[in-house]
CSV table of C-alpha atoms and ligand atoms in Angstrom, one decimal:
chain,number,residue,atom,x,y,z
A,1,MET,CA,40.4,14.9,32.0
A,2,GLN,CA,41.3,11.4,30.9
A,3,GLU,CA,40.4,8.7,33.5
A,4,ARG,CA,43.1,6.5,34.9
A,5,VAL,CA,43.2,2.9,33.9
A,6,PRO,CA,44.3,0.9,37.0
A,7,ASN,CA,47.2,-1.4,36.5
A,8,MET,CA,45.3,-4.7,37.0
A,9,SER,CA,46.8,-8.1,36.5
A,10,ILE,CA,45.1,-9.9,33.5
A,11,ALA,CA,44.8,-13.0,35.6
A,12,GLU,CA,42.7,-11.2,38.1
A,13,ALA,CA,40.0,-10.4,35.5
A,14,PRO,CA,37.3,-13.0,35.1
A,15,LEU,CA,37.0,-14.6,31.7
A,16,PRO,CA,33.8,-13.4,30.1
A,17,ALA,CA,31.2,-16.2,30.0
A,18,GLY,CA,30.6,-15.9,26.3
A,19,ILE,CA,33.9,-17.7,25.6
A,20,SER,CA,32.8,-20.9,27.2
A,21,ASP,CA,29.1,-20.5,27.4
A,22,ALA,CA,27.0,-19.6,24.3
A,23,ALA,CA,23.9,-18.5,26.4
A,24,PRO,CA,23.9,-14.7,27.1
A,25,ARG,CA,24.1,-13.8,30.7
A,26,HIS,CA,21.7,-11.5,32.5
A,27,ASP,CA,23.4,-11.4,35.9
A,28,TRP,CA,26.3,-9.1,35.3
A,29,PRO,CA,27.5,-7.5,38.6
A,30,ARG,CA,29.0,-4.1,38.1
A,31,GLU,CA,32.2,-5.2,39.6
A,32,GLU,CA,32.8,-7.7,36.8
A,33,LEU,CA,32.1,-5.1,34.1
A,34,ARG,CA,34.3,-2.6,35.9
A,35,THR,CA,37.1,-5.2,35.8
A,36,LEU,CA,36.7,-5.6,32.1
A,37,PHE,CA,36.8,-1.8,31.6
A,38,ASP,CA,40.1,-1.8,33.6
A,39,LEU,CA,41.9,-4.5,31.5
A,40,PRO,CA,44.9,-3.5,29.4
A,41,LEU,CA,43.4,-2.4,26.1
A,42,SER,CA,44.9,-5.2,24.0
A,43,GLU,CA,43.5,-7.8,26.4
A,44,LEU,CA,40.1,-6.2,26.4
A,45,LEU,CA,40.0,-6.1,22.6
A,46,PHE,CA,41.2,-9.7,22.3
A,47,ARG,CA,38.4,-10.9,24.5
A,48,ALA,CA,35.8,-8.7,22.8
A,49,GLN,CA,36.9,-9.8,19.4
A,50,SER,CA,37.0,-13.5,20.4
A,51,ILE,CA,33.4,-13.3,21.6
A,52,HIS,CA,32.4,-11.3,18.5
A,53,ARG,CA,33.8,-14.1,16.3
A,54,GLU,CA,31.8,-16.8,18.2
A,55,ASN,CA,28.6,-15.0,17.3
A,56,PHE,CA,29.1,-13.0,14.1
A,57,ASP,CA,31.0,-12.9,10.8
A,58,PRO,CA,33.7,-10.4,11.9
A,59,ALA,CA,33.9,-8.9,8.3
A,60,ALA,CA,30.1,-8.1,8.1
A,61,VAL,CA,28.6,-4.8,9.2
A,62,GLN,CA,24.9,-4.2,9.4
A,63,ILE,CA,24.0,-0.9,7.8
A,64,SER,CA,21.0,1.2,8.8
A,65,THR,CA,19.8,4.6,7.7
A,66,LEU,CA,18.1,7.0,10.1
A,67,LEU,CA,15.6,9.6,8.9
A,68,SER,CA,14.1,12.4,11.0
A,69,ILE,CA,10.4,12.1,10.0
A,70,LYS,CA,9.4,14.9,12.5
A,71,THR,CA,12.1,17.3,13.5
A,72,GLY,CA,12.4,19.7,16.4
A,73,GLY,CA,10.0,21.2,18.9
A,74,CYS,CA,10.2,18.4,21.4
A,75,PRO,CA,9.0,19.3,24.9
A,76,GLU,CA,11.6,17.1,26.6
A,77,ASP,CA,14.8,18.6,28.0
A,78,CYS,CA,17.5,16.0,27.1
A,79,ALA,CA,20.6,18.0,27.7
A,80,TYR,CA,22.4,16.7,24.6
A,81,CYS,CA,19.5,17.2,22.1
A,82,PRO,CA,19.3,20.0,19.6
A,83,GLN,CA,15.7,19.1,18.9
A,84,SER,CA,14.5,20.1,22.4
A,85,ALA,CA,12.2,23.2,22.2
A,86,GLN,CA,13.8,24.3,25.5
A,87,TYR,CA,17.2,25.2,23.8
A,88,ASP,CA,18.1,27.7,21.2
A,89,THR,CA,20.0,25.5,18.7
A,90,GLY,CA,18.7,26.8,15.4
A,91,VAL,CA,16.7,23.6,14.8
A,92,ARG,CA,13.2,24.6,13.6
A,93,ALA,CA,10.1,22.6,14.6
A,94,GLU,CA,8.7,20.9,11.5
A,95,LYS,CA,5.6,18.9,10.8
A,96,LEU,CA,5.5,15.1,10.3
A,97,MET,CA,6.9,14.3,6.8
A,98,PRO,CA,4.4,13.2,4.2
A,99,LEU,CA,4.4,9.5,3.4
A,100,ASP,CA,5.7,9.8,-0.2
A,101,ALA,CA,8.7,11.8,0.9
A,102,VAL,CA,9.5,9.2,3.5
A,103,LEU,CA,9.2,6.4,1.0
A,104,ALA,CA,11.5,8.3,-1.5
A,105,GLU,CA,14.2,8.4,1.3
A,106,ALA,CA,13.7,4.8,2.0
A,107,ARG,CA,14.2,3.9,-1.7
A,108,ALA,CA,17.4,5.9,-1.7
A,109,ALA,CA,18.6,4.2,1.5
A,110,CYS,CA,17.9,0.8,-0.1
A,111,ALA,CA,19.8,1.7,-3.2
A,112,ALA,CA,22.8,2.8,-1.0
A,113,GLY,CA,22.9,-0.7,0.6
A,114,ALA,CA,21.0,-0.1,3.8
A,115,GLY,CA,19.2,-3.1,5.2
A,116,ARG,CA,17.2,-1.3,7.9
A,117,PHE,CA,15.4,2.0,7.7
A,118,CYS,CA,14.9,3.9,11.0
A,119,MET,CA,12.4,6.7,11.4
A,120,GLY,CA,12.8,9.2,14.2
A,121,ALA,CA,10.3,11.7,15.5
A,122,ALA,CA,11.0,14.3,18.1
A,123,TRP,CA,8.1,13.6,20.4
A,124,ARG,CA,7.7,12.9,24.1
A,125,SER,CA,5.2,10.3,23.0
A,126,PRO,CA,3.2,9.9,19.8
A,127,LYS,CA,-0.4,11.1,19.5
A,128,ASP,CA,-2.7,8.4,18.2
A,129,ARG,CA,-3.4,10.3,14.9
A,130,ASP,CA,0.3,10.6,14.4
A,131,LEU,CA,0.8,6.9,15.0
A,132,ASP,CA,-1.6,6.1,12.2
A,133,ALA,CA,0.6,8.1,9.8
A,134,VAL,CA,3.7,6.4,11.1
A,135,CYS,CA,2.1,2.9,10.7
A,136,ALA,CA,1.4,3.8,7.0
A,137,MET,CA,5.2,4.6,6.7
A,138,ILE,CA,6.2,1.3,8.3
A,139,GLU,CA,4.0,-0.6,5.9
A,140,GLY,CA,5.4,1.3,2.9
A,141,VAL,CA,9.0,0.8,4.0
A,142,LYS,CA,8.5,-2.9,4.6
A,143,ALA,CA,7.1,-3.3,1.2
A,144,LEU,CA,10.4,-2.1,-0.2
A,145,GLY,CA,12.1,-5.1,1.5
A,146,LEU,CA,13.8,-3.1,4.3
A,147,GLU,CA,13.7,-3.8,8.0
A,148,THR,CA,11.9,-1.1,9.8
A,149,CYS,CA,12.8,0.7,13.0
A,150,ALA,CA,11.1,3.7,14.7
A,151,THR,CA,12.0,6.0,17.6
A,152,LEU,CA,9.0,8.0,18.6
A,153,GLY,CA,9.4,8.5,22.4
A,154,MET,CA,7.4,6.8,25.1
A,155,LEU,CA,4.7,4.4,24.1
A,156,THR,CA,1.7,2.8,25.8
A,157,ALA,CA,1.1,-0.9,25.5
A,158,ALA,CA,-1.6,-0.3,23.0
A,159,GLN,CA,0.6,1.9,20.8
A,160,ALA,CA,3.3,-0.8,20.8
A,161,ALA,CA,0.8,-3.4,19.7
A,162,LYS,CA,-0.4,-1.1,16.9
A,163,LEU,CA,3.2,-0.6,15.6
A,164,LYS,CA,3.7,-4.3,15.7
A,165,ALA,CA,0.6,-4.9,13.7
A,166,ALA,CA,1.9,-2.5,11.1
A,167,GLY,CA,5.0,-4.6,10.8
A,168,LEU,CA,7.5,-2.7,12.8
A,169,ASP,CA,10.7,-4.8,13.3
A,170,TYR,CA,12.6,-2.7,15.8
A,171,TYR,CA,11.8,0.1,18.3
A,172,ASN,CA,14.6,2.4,19.5
A,173,HIS,CA,14.4,3.8,23.0
A,174,ASN,CA,17.8,4.5,24.6
A,175,LEU,CA,18.5,4.4,28.3
A,176,ASP,CA,21.1,7.1,27.6
A,177,SER,CA,23.2,6.5,30.7
A,178,SER,CA,23.3,4.9,34.1
A,179,PRO,CA,20.3,5.2,36.4
A,180,GLU,CA,22.4,7.5,38.7
A,181,PHE,CA,23.4,9.9,36.0
A,182,TYR,CA,20.1,10.1,34.1
A,183,GLY,CA,18.7,12.9,36.3
A,184,GLU,CA,21.7,15.0,35.4
A,185,ILE,CA,20.8,15.1,31.7
A,186,ILE,CA,17.0,14.8,31.7
A,187,THR,CA,14.4,16.0,34.1
A,188,THR,CA,11.2,15.7,32.2
A,189,ARG,CA,10.9,11.9,32.6
A,190,ILE,CA,12.5,9.3,34.7
A,191,TYR,CA,14.6,6.2,34.1
A,192,ASP,CA,11.7,3.9,35.0
A,193,ASP,CA,9.6,5.6,32.2
A,194,ARG,CA,12.2,4.4,29.7
A,195,LEU,CA,12.2,0.9,31.2
A,196,GLN,CA,8.4,0.8,31.1
A,197,THR,CA,8.3,1.6,27.3
A,198,LEU,CA,11.0,-1.1,26.7
A,199,GLU,CA,8.7,-3.6,28.5
A,200,TYR,CA,5.8,-2.7,26.3
A,201,VAL,CA,7.9,-2.9,23.2
A,202,ARG,CA,9.2,-6.3,24.2
A,203,ALA,CA,5.8,-7.6,25.2
A,204,ALA,CA,4.4,-6.5,21.8
A,205,GLY,CA,6.9,-8.8,20.1
A,206,ILE,CA,9.0,-5.9,18.6
A,207,HIS,CA,12.8,-6.2,18.7
A,208,VAL,CA,14.4,-3.7,21.0
A,209,CYS,CA,17.1,-1.2,20.0
A,210,CYS,CA,18.5,0.4,23.1
A,211,GLY,CA,21.8,1.8,24.1
A,212,GLY,CA,23.2,5.1,25.3
A,213,ILE,CA,25.5,8.1,24.9
A,214,VAL,CA,28.9,8.5,26.3
A,215,GLY,CA,30.9,11.7,26.7
A,216,MET,CA,28.2,13.7,28.5
A,217,GLY,CA,30.3,14.3,31.6
A,218,GLU,CA,29.5,10.9,33.1
A,219,THR,CA,32.1,8.9,34.9
A,220,ARG,CA,33.4,5.4,33.9
A,221,GLU,CA,31.2,4.1,36.7
A,222,ASP,CA,28.2,5.5,34.9
A,223,ARG,CA,29.3,3.8,31.7
A,224,VAL,CA,29.6,0.6,33.7
A,225,GLY,CA,26.1,1.2,35.2
A,226,MET,CA,24.6,1.8,31.7
A,227,ILE,CA,26.0,-1.5,30.3
A,228,ALA,CA,25.0,-3.4,33.5
A,229,THR,CA,21.4,-2.1,33.1
A,230,LEU,CA,21.3,-3.1,29.4
A,231,ALA,CA,22.9,-6.5,29.9
A,232,ASN,CA,20.7,-7.3,32.9
A,233,LEU,CA,17.4,-6.6,31.1
A,234,PRO,CA,15.2,-9.8,30.9
A,235,ALA,CA,16.3,-10.1,27.2
A,236,HIS,CA,19.3,-8.2,25.7
A,237,PRO,CA,18.4,-5.5,23.2
A,238,GLU,CA,18.9,-6.9,19.7
A,239,SER,CA,20.6,-3.7,18.8
A,240,VAL,CA,22.8,-1.7,21.2
A,241,PRO,CA,23.7,1.8,19.8
A,242,ILE,CA,26.7,3.3,21.5
A,243,ASN,CA,26.7,7.0,20.7
A,244,MET,CA,29.6,9.5,21.3
A,245,LEU,CA,28.1,12.8,22.3
A,246,VAL,CA,27.9,15.3,19.5
A,247,SER,CA,28.1,18.6,21.3
A,248,VAL,CA,25.7,21.1,19.8
A,249,ALA,CA,25.9,24.8,20.6
A,250,GLY,CA,22.9,26.0,22.5
A,251,THR,CA,22.3,22.7,24.4
A,252,PRO,CA,23.5,22.4,28.0
A,253,LEU,CA,26.2,20.0,26.8
A,254,GLY,CA,27.4,22.4,24.0
A,255,ASP,CA,30.8,22.9,25.7
A,256,ALA,CA,31.2,19.4,27.0
A,257,PRO,CA,34.9,18.3,26.8
A,258,ALA,CA,35.5,15.4,24.4
A,259,LEU,CA,35.8,12.0,25.8
A,260,ASP,CA,39.0,10.1,25.2
A,261,ALA,CA,38.5,8.0,22.1
A,262,LEU,CA,40.0,4.9,23.7
A,263,GLU,CA,37.5,5.1,26.5
A,264,PHE,CA,34.8,5.0,23.8
A,265,VAL,CA,36.5,1.9,22.3
A,266,ARG,CA,36.5,0.3,25.8
A,267,THR,CA,32.8,1.0,26.1
A,268,VAL,CA,32.1,-0.7,22.8
A,269,ALA,CA,34.2,-3.7,23.8
A,270,VAL,CA,32.5,-4.2,27.2
A,271,ALA,CA,29.1,-3.9,25.5
A,272,ARG,CA,30.2,-6.6,23.1
A,273,ILE,CA,31.3,-8.9,25.9
A,274,ALA,CA,28.3,-8.3,28.1
A,275,MET,CA,25.8,-8.7,25.2
A,276,PRO,CA,27.5,-11.2,22.9
A,277,LYS,CA,24.6,-11.8,20.5
A,278,SER,CA,23.4,-8.2,20.1
A,279,MET,CA,24.3,-5.9,17.2
A,280,VAL,CA,26.5,-3.2,18.7
A,281,ARG,CA,26.1,-0.1,16.7
A,282,LEU,CA,28.5,2.9,16.2
A,283,SER,CA,25.9,5.6,16.1
A,284,ALA,CA,26.3,9.4,16.7
A,285,GLY,CA,29.8,10.9,16.7
A,286,ARG,CA,31.4,9.1,13.8
A,287,GLU,CA,31.6,12.3,11.7
A,288,THR,CA,34.4,13.6,13.8
A,289,MET,CA,35.8,10.2,14.9
A,290,SER,CA,39.1,9.2,13.2
A,291,GLU,CA,39.0,6.2,10.9
A,292,GLU,CA,41.6,4.5,13.2
A,293,THR,CA,39.2,4.9,16.2
A,294,GLN,CA,36.4,3.4,14.1
A,295,ALA,CA,38.6,0.6,13.1
A,296,LEU,CA,39.4,-0.1,16.8
A,297,CYS,CA,35.6,-0.1,17.5
A,298,PHE,CA,35.1,-2.8,14.8
A,299,LEU,CA,37.9,-4.7,16.4
A,300,ALA,CA,36.1,-4.3,19.7
A,301,GLY,CA,33.0,-5.9,18.3
A,302,ALA,CA,31.0,-3.1,16.8
A,303,ASN,CA,29.1,-4.5,13.8
A,304,SER,CA,26.6,-2.0,12.8
A,305,ILE,CA,26.6,1.6,11.7
A,306,PHE,CA,24.3,4.4,10.5
A,307,CYS,CA,25.1,5.4,7.0
A,308,GLY,CA,24.0,8.6,5.3
A,309,PRO,CA,25.0,12.3,5.6
A,310,LYS,CA,22.7,13.1,8.6
A,311,LEU,CA,21.7,11.4,11.8
A,312,LEU,CA,18.5,13.2,12.6
A,313,THR,CA,19.9,16.7,12.8
A,314,THR,CA,23.6,16.2,13.2
A,315,PRO,CA,26.2,15.4,10.5
A,316,ASN,CA,27.3,11.8,9.8
A,317,PRO,CA,29.8,10.5,7.2
A,318,GLU,CA,28.7,10.5,3.6
A,319,HIS,CA,28.1,7.1,1.9
A,320,ASP,CA,31.3,7.4,-0.2
A,321,ARG,CA,33.5,8.0,2.9
A,322,ASP,CA,31.9,4.9,4.7
A,323,ARG,CA,32.2,2.8,1.6
A,324,SER,CA,35.9,3.7,1.3
A,325,LEU,CA,36.5,3.0,5.0
A,326,MET,CA,34.8,-0.4,4.8
A,327,ASP,CA,36.7,-1.3,1.6
A,328,ARG,CA,40.0,-0.5,3.3
A,329,LEU,CA,39.1,-2.5,6.4
A,330,GLY,CA,37.8,-5.4,4.3
A,331,LEU,CA,34.3,-5.1,5.7
A,332,SER,CA,31.1,-5.8,3.8
A,333,PRO,CA,27.4,-5.0,4.4
A,334,MET,CA,25.6,-7.7,6.4
A,335,ARG,CA,22.8,-9.4,4.5
B,401,SF4,S1,16.3,13.1,22.6
B,401,SF4,FE1,14.2,12.7,21.9
B,401,SF4,S2,12.9,13.0,23.7
B,401,SF4,FE2,14.9,14.0,24.1
B,401,SF4,S3,14.6,16.2,23.5
B,401,SF4,FE3,15.5,15.1,21.7
B,401,SF4,S4,13.8,14.4,20.5
B,401,SF4,FE4,13.0,15.0,22.5
C-alpha cells in the first residue's frame, strides 16, 4: 500500500544545512529527516538538486561496473539475496573466479566507460587464502587505471589493512535498512557487526561505500532510520548505494509488493540532502525502473550508477540502454 504523504507546510520544514553550510553534518535527528521526506515532492527535489549543484556537476554521472567474482553458496540468510545457500533460487555455488578472467572483465568495463570496478564475493567473511587471491585482483585492476571496490562480507582489522595495502580504493558493506528493521531480514549477524566492519575499513584508510535497500516491506520510518544511521556515521560514506529491492523467486522476499517509485525518489533526495558530498548511487532495481523514474532520481541528486547487463546475479540495463538514456538526459560519465 502506498504510504500517505502528510500535508505539511513548506515553511515548517527546516532548510537543509547544506544550502548555507558547506560542511556535512553528522547530527541529523530523525525528526528532521522525516520532515524532509514529508515535503511536497517538488520542494524536496528542489532542495536536493540545489544541494547537489553546490557539490557536483549536475550533468556528470559516475559509472561503476560490478562483477560477481564468487557467486552463490553464502551461509548468511539475507532475505532479499538469491545467493544465500538457505534459499532455493537456482543460483549455483561457484568457486572464486581466476585472476585472468577477472582482468578480462575489468578491461571490458574500462572500454565501456567505467571508472570503477567493483568485485563482489558471496561470503560471510573472506578466508585469508581467498583474500590473497582478491588482493592480486585488486592490484591487476588498479594497473588498468580503474578505481577498485570490493564487497566480501565482514572483515577483521587485519584483513582491511591487507586490502588497503593491495591498493583497494573502496569497500562496500551496506547497512541494508534501519537498526529496527534489520532483524526482520537477516538473523545470521547483527547490525553492530556491520558497523564494526565499517569502522575497520575506515580505520584502514579505505573509502566506504555503504547504503541500503528499500522496498523490503520496511516503513518510511525505517528508511528515515537507515539514512539517519548513514548520515550520522563519524564520516559519511563516500558512496551511498540506494537499491530498490529486486524480488527473486525462492527468497523470503520473492513476493514482496513493489514500493511506490516516488517513494524511492524521495529516499534518494533525502540521502542527497543528508550526505551532500557523497556519491549517491542508483544500484539494484534499475532494470525494471522506468526511465522517467531514473530521470527523477538524477534530479533528486543521484550521480552514480552501475552499468553492465548484470548486478551480481540479477539483471541490470545493458550498456546501450544506459548510453541512450544518458544521451537523452544530457548526462556524461564523470571523469
Ligand atoms: S547479501 Fe551477501 S552476505 Fe547476504 S546472503 Fe547475499 S551474498 Fe551472503
